[in-house]
């Protein structure tokens, strides 16, 4: 299995240890998960996709399409 060595200051390392312990994971598994999430989520914040469908409000609907004639005039390039 490939390995990765990282150099960081002690406060950052301690934070990683605490986060791993809080999730009940080894430090290695925790960091691998952080890197995996970063790779699969791209630029979306952690947990972003977990929010889909949690809003229980019937008034929260998609607005109607705006007619094209209301579009602003644009200069042709």
mmCIF file of N, CA and C in Angstrom:
data_model
loop_
_atom_site.group_PDB
_atom_site.id
_atom_site.type_symbol
_atom_site.label_atom_id
_atom_site.label_comp_id
_atom_site.label_asym_id
_atom_site.label_seq_id
_atom_site.Cartn_x
_atom_site.Cartn_y
_atom_site.Cartn_z
ATOM 1 N N UNK A 1 0.848 -1.172 0.000
ATOM 2 C CA UNK A 1 0.000 0.000 0.000
ATOM 3 C C UNK A 1 0.898 1.240 0.000
ATOM 4 N N UNK A 2 0.611 2.245 -0.836
ATOM 5 C CA UNK A 2 1.422 3.460 -0.873
ATOM 6 C C UNK A 2 1.371 4.209 0.455
ATOM 7 N N UNK A 3 2.440 4.935 0.731
ATOM 8 C CA UNK A 3 2.522 5.734 1.948
ATOM 9 C C UNK A 3 2.820 7.175 1.586
ATOM 10 N N UNK A 4 2.466 8.073 2.501
ATOM 11 C CA UNK A 4 2.695 9.498 2.316
ATOM 12 C C UNK A 4 3.246 10.064 3.617
ATOM 13 N N UNK A 5 4.342 10.801 3.539
ATOM 14 C CA UNK A 5 4.905 11.462 4.720
ATOM 15 C C UNK A 5 4.556 12.937 4.661
ATOM 16 N N UNK A 6 4.116 13.474 5.783
ATOM 17 C CA UNK A 6 3.752 14.890 5.866
ATOM 18 C C UNK A 6 4.526 15.558 6.989
ATOM 19 N N UNK A 7 4.880 16.800 6.783
ATOM 20 C CA UNK A 7 5.519 17.598 7.821
ATOM 21 C C UNK A 7 4.562 18.716 8.193
ATOM 22 N N UNK A 8 4.270 18.833 9.502
ATOM 23 C CA UNK A 8 3.365 19.883 9.971
ATOM 24 C C UNK A 8 3.742 20.262 11.384
ATOM 25 N N UNK A 9 3.198 21.390 11.826
ATOM 26 C CA UNK A 9 3.509 21.823 13.188
ATOM 27 C C UNK A 9 2.691 20.995 14.192
ATOM 28 N N UNK A 10 3.116 21.035 15.436
ATOM 29 C CA UNK A 10 2.495 20.208 16.474
ATOM 30 C C UNK A 10 1.017 20.546 16.705
ATOM 31 N N UNK A 11 0.620 21.834 16.713
ATOM 32 C CA UNK A 11 -0.811 22.120 16.910
ATOM 33 C C UNK A 11 -1.695 21.503 15.813
ATOM 34 N N UNK A 12 -1.235 21.536 14.574
ATOM 35 C CA UNK A 12 -2.013 20.937 13.488
ATOM 36 C C UNK A 12 -2.099 19.423 13.675
ATOM 37 N N UNK A 13 -0.993 18.803 14.049
ATOM 38 C CA UNK A 13 -0.969 17.355 14.267
ATOM 39 C C UNK A 13 -1.907 16.970 15.398
ATOM 40 N N UNK A 14 -1.888 17.749 16.464
ATOM 41 C CA UNK A 14 -2.760 17.455 17.603
ATOM 42 C C UNK A 14 -4.230 17.591 17.204
ATOM 43 N N UNK A 15 -4.536 18.584 16.374
ATOM 44 C CA UNK A 15 -5.906 18.738 15.880
ATOM 45 C C UNK A 15 -6.351 17.535 15.065
ATOM 46 N N UNK A 16 -5.458 17.022 14.225
ATOM 47 C CA UNK A 16 -5.780 15.824 13.447
ATOM 48 C C UNK A 16 -6.001 14.615 14.355
ATOM 49 N N UNK A 17 -5.159 14.480 15.376
ATOM 50 C CA UNK A 17 -5.316 13.362 16.319
ATOM 51 C C UNK A 17 -6.676 13.434 17.017
ATOM 52 N N UNK A 18 -7.043 14.635 17.453
ATOM 53 C CA UNK A 18 -8.321 14.814 18.149
ATOM 54 C C UNK A 18 -9.503 14.520 17.227
ATOM 55 N N UNK A 19 -9.434 15.018 15.990
ATOM 56 C CA UNK A 19 -10.517 14.770 15.032
ATOM 57 C C UNK A 19 -10.653 13.279 14.734
ATOM 58 N N UNK A 20 -9.519 12.599 14.573
ATOM 59 C CA UNK A 20 -9.544 11.158 14.310
ATOM 60 C C UNK A 20 -10.139 10.407 15.502
ATOM 61 N N UNK A 21 -9.735 10.773 16.706
ATOM 62 C CA UNK A 21 -10.253 10.118 17.909
ATOM 63 C C UNK A 21 -11.752 10.362 18.054
ATOM 64 N N UNK A 22 -12.196 11.570 17.752
ATOM 65 C CA UNK A 22 -13.613 11.913 17.854
ATOM 66 C C UNK A 22 -14.457 11.039 16.912
ATOM 67 N N UNK A 23 -13.900 10.697 15.748
ATOM 68 C CA UNK A 23 -14.615 9.852 14.789
ATOM 69 C C UNK A 23 -14.328 8.364 14.991
ATOM 70 N N UNK A 24 -13.480 8.050 15.986
ATOM 71 C CA UNK A 24 -13.174 6.651 16.274
ATOM 72 C C UNK A 24 -12.350 5.982 15.188
ATOM 73 N N UNK A 25 -11.475 6.743 14.544
ATOM 74 C CA UNK A 25 -10.653 6.212 13.454
ATOM 75 C C UNK A 25 -9.183 6.352 13.797
ATOM 76 N N UNK A 26 -8.370 5.544 13.132
ATOM 77 C CA UNK A 26 -6.932 5.750 13.254
ATOM 78 C C UNK A 26 -6.592 7.048 12.529
ATOM 79 N N UNK A 27 -5.454 7.607 12.859
ATOM 80 C CA UNK A 27 -5.017 8.839 12.207
ATOM 81 C C UNK A 27 -4.892 8.627 10.702
ATOM 82 N N UNK A 28 -4.354 7.490 10.306
ATOM 83 C CA UNK A 28 -4.172 7.186 8.892
ATOM 84 C C UNK A 28 -5.516 7.116 8.156
ATOM 85 N N UNK A 29 -6.491 6.402 8.741
ATOM 86 C CA UNK A 29 -7.806 6.289 8.107
ATOM 87 C C UNK A 29 -8.511 7.640 8.064
ATOM 88 N N UNK A 30 -8.360 8.432 9.118
ATOM 89 C CA UNK A 30 -9.000 9.742 9.144
ATOM 90 C C UNK A 30 -8.453 10.644 8.038
ATOM 91 N N UNK A 31 -7.131 10.731 7.926
ATOM 92 C CA UNK A 31 -6.510 11.591 6.908
ATOM 93 C C UNK A 31 -6.844 11.081 5.508
ATOM 94 N N UNK A 32 -6.848 9.768 5.311
ATOM 95 C CA UNK A 32 -7.221 9.217 4.003
ATOM 96 C C UNK A 32 -8.654 9.615 3.651
ATOM 97 N N UNK A 33 -9.541 9.598 4.636
ATOM 98 C CA UNK A 33 -10.929 10.010 4.402
ATOM 99 C C UNK A 33 -11.042 11.480 4.048
ATOM 100 N N UNK A 34 -10.266 12.314 4.735
ATOM 101 C CA UNK A 34 -10.263 13.750 4.426
ATOM 102 C C UNK A 34 -9.812 13.969 2.985
ATOM 103 N N UNK A 35 -8.756 13.293 2.584
ATOM 104 C CA UNK A 35 -8.254 13.433 1.218
ATOM 105 C C UNK A 35 -9.246 12.868 0.199
ATOM 106 N N UNK A 36 -9.884 11.770 0.523
ATOM 107 C CA UNK A 36 -10.874 11.166 -0.377
ATOM 108 C C UNK A 36 -12.061 12.113 -0.551
ATOM 109 N N UNK A 37 -12.554 12.691 0.563
ATOM 110 C CA UNK A 37 -13.673 13.639 0.493
ATOM 111 C C UNK A 37 -13.305 14.848 -0.345
ATOM 112 N N UNK A 38 -12.093 15.318 -0.177
ATOM 113 C CA UNK A 38 -11.645 16.486 -0.946
ATOM 114 C C UNK A 38 -11.655 16.161 -2.429
ATOM 115 N N UNK A 39 -11.235 14.961 -2.769
ATOM 116 C CA UNK A 39 -11.167 14.548 -4.168
ATOM 117 C C UNK A 39 -12.561 14.376 -4.767
ATOM 118 N N UNK A 40 -13.476 13.756 -4.026
ATOM 119 C CA UNK A 40 -14.801 13.476 -4.577
ATOM 120 C C UNK A 40 -15.735 14.666 -4.505
ATOM 121 N N UNK A 41 -15.534 15.564 -3.579
ATOM 122 C CA UNK A 41 -16.434 16.700 -3.440
ATOM 123 C C UNK A 41 -15.974 17.924 -4.203
ATOM 124 N N UNK A 42 -14.775 17.894 -4.750
ATOM 125 C CA UNK A 42 -14.300 19.058 -5.493
ATOM 126 C C UNK A 42 -14.301 20.299 -4.620
ATOM 127 N N UNK A 43 -14.980 21.320 -5.067
ATOM 128 C CA UNK A 43 -14.990 22.588 -4.340
ATOM 129 C C UNK A 43 -16.226 22.757 -3.462
ATOM 130 N N UNK A 44 -17.061 21.730 -3.359
ATOM 131 C CA UNK A 44 -18.262 21.839 -2.538
ATOM 132 C C UNK A 44 -17.898 21.663 -1.062
ATOM 133 N N UNK A 45 -18.510 22.436 -0.176
ATOM 134 C CA UNK A 45 -18.224 22.291 1.265
ATOM 135 C C UNK A 45 -18.631 20.911 1.776
ATOM 136 N N UNK A 46 -17.958 20.468 2.825
ATOM 137 C CA UNK A 46 -18.256 19.177 3.435
ATOM 138 C C UNK A 46 -19.736 19.127 3.831
ATOM 139 N N UNK A 47 -20.420 18.069 3.467
ATOM 140 C CA UNK A 47 -21.822 17.892 3.826
ATOM 141 C C UNK A 47 -22.815 18.601 2.920
ATOM 142 N N UNK A 48 -22.335 19.291 1.893
ATOM 143 C CA UNK A 48 -23.215 20.072 1.022
ATOM 144 C C UNK A 48 -24.321 19.207 0.421
ATOM 145 N N UNK A 49 -23.967 18.050 -0.108
ATOM 146 C CA UNK A 49 -24.945 17.210 -0.786
ATOM 147 C C UNK A 49 -25.872 16.482 0.187
ATOM 148 N N UNK A 50 -25.556 16.489 1.470
ATOM 149 C CA UNK A 50 -26.443 15.900 2.468
ATOM 150 C C UNK A 50 -27.659 16.782 2.723
ATOM 151 N N UNK A 51 -27.606 18.030 2.282
ATOM 152 C CA UNK A 51 -28.696 18.970 2.529
ATOM 153 C C UNK A 51 -29.870 18.798 1.573
ATOM 154 N N UNK A 52 -29.670 18.101 0.466
ATOM 155 C CA UNK A 52 -30.732 17.953 -0.528
ATOM 156 C C UNK A 52 -31.952 17.269 0.086
ATOM 157 N N UNK A 53 -33.099 17.940 -0.016
ATOM 158 C CA UNK A 53 -34.356 17.368 0.440
ATOM 159 C C UNK A 53 -34.656 17.540 1.913
ATOM 160 N N UNK A 54 -33.824 18.233 2.682
ATOM 161 C CA UNK A 54 -34.081 18.368 4.115
ATOM 162 C C UNK A 54 -35.016 19.525 4.445
ATOM 163 N N UNK A 55 -35.273 20.410 3.495
ATOM 164 C CA UNK A 55 -36.155 21.550 3.732
ATOM 165 C C UNK A 55 -37.608 21.089 3.595
ATOM 166 N N UNK A 56 -38.337 21.067 4.705
ATOM 167 C CA UNK A 56 -39.732 20.628 4.699
ATOM 168 C C UNK A 56 -40.631 21.863 4.681
ATOM 169 N N UNK A 57 -40.739 22.499 3.507
ATOM 170 C CA UNK A 57 -41.501 23.737 3.363
ATOM 171 C C UNK A 57 -42.146 23.730 1.981
ATOM 172 N N UNK A 58 -43.480 23.643 1.935
ATOM 173 C CA UNK A 58 -44.187 23.572 0.656
ATOM 174 C C UNK A 58 -44.053 24.837 -0.174
ATOM 175 N N UNK A 59 -43.686 25.962 0.452
ATOM 176 C CA UNK A 59 -43.539 27.210 -0.306
ATOM 177 C C UNK A 59 -42.165 27.312 -0.958
ATOM 178 N N UNK A 60 -41.273 26.400 -0.642
ATOM 179 C CA UNK A 60 -39.923 26.403 -1.207
ATOM 180 C C UNK A 60 -39.956 25.638 -2.524
ATOM 181 N N UNK A 61 -40.235 26.377 -3.609
ATOM 182 C CA UNK A 61 -40.397 25.760 -4.926
ATOM 183 C C UNK A 61 -39.530 26.481 -5.950
ATOM 184 N N UNK A 62 -39.333 25.838 -7.083
ATOM 185 C CA UNK A 62 -38.580 26.452 -8.174
ATOM 186 C C UNK A 62 -39.434 27.547 -8.799
ATOM 187 N N UNK A 63 -38.870 28.748 -8.993
ATOM 188 C CA UNK A 63 -39.661 29.838 -9.584
ATOM 189 C C UNK A 63 -39.957 29.559 -11.056
ATOM 190 N N UNK A 64 -41.002 30.212 -11.597
ATOM 191 C CA UNK A 64 -41.309 30.000 -13.014
ATOM 192 C C UNK A 64 -40.216 30.567 -13.914
ATOM 193 N N UNK A 65 -40.113 30.022 -15.115
ATOM 194 C CA UNK A 65 -39.130 30.487 -16.099
ATOM 195 C C UNK A 65 -39.480 31.914 -16.525
ATOM 196 N N UNK A 66 -38.477 32.776 -16.627
ATOM 197 C CA UNK A 66 -38.684 34.162 -17.059
ATOM 198 C C UNK A 66 -38.678 34.196 -18.587
ATOM 199 N N UNK A 67 -39.675 34.876 -19.200
ATOM 200 C CA UNK A 67 -39.723 34.936 -20.670
ATOM 201 C C UNK A 67 -38.481 35.615 -21.254
ATOM 202 N N UNK A 68 -38.061 35.150 -22.445
ATOM 203 C CA UNK A 68 -36.861 35.674 -23.098
ATOM 204 C C UNK A 68 -36.965 37.168 -23.401
ATOM 205 N N UNK A 69 -38.151 37.695 -23.640
ATOM 206 C CA UNK A 69 -38.266 39.121 -23.983
ATOM 207 C C UNK A 69 -37.849 40.041 -22.831
ATOM 208 N N UNK A 70 -37.748 39.509 -21.624
ATOM 209 C CA UNK A 70 -37.280 40.306 -20.489
ATOM 210 C C UNK A 70 -35.757 40.296 -20.350
ATOM 211 N N UNK A 71 -35.084 39.533 -21.192
ATOM 212 C CA UNK A 71 -33.625 39.466 -21.147
ATOM 213 C C UNK A 71 -33.029 40.806 -21.579
ATOM 214 N N UNK A 72 -31.928 41.187 -20.982
ATOM 215 C CA UNK A 72 -31.269 42.461 -21.310
ATOM 216 C C UNK A 72 -30.605 42.370 -22.679
ATOM 217 N N UNK A 73 -30.610 43.490 -23.434
ATOM 218 C CA UNK A 73 -29.910 43.478 -24.722
ATOM 219 C C UNK A 73 -28.410 43.274 -24.510
ATOM 220 N N UNK A 74 -27.789 42.563 -25.416
ATOM 221 C CA UNK A 74 -26.355 42.281 -25.301
ATOM 222 C C UNK A 74 -25.650 42.663 -26.589
ATOM 223 N N UNK A 75 -24.450 43.140 -26.418
ATOM 224 C CA UNK A 75 -23.645 43.518 -27.569
ATOM 225 C C UNK A 75 -23.096 42.256 -28.235
ATOM 226 N N UNK A 76 -23.185 42.201 -29.552
ATOM 227 C CA UNK A 76 -22.645 41.070 -30.296
ATOM 228 C C UNK A 76 -21.133 41.183 -30.355
ATOM 229 N N UNK A 77 -20.446 40.116 -30.075
ATOM 230 C CA UNK A 77 -18.980 40.133 -30.096
ATOM 231 C C UNK A 77 -18.437 39.754 -31.439
#
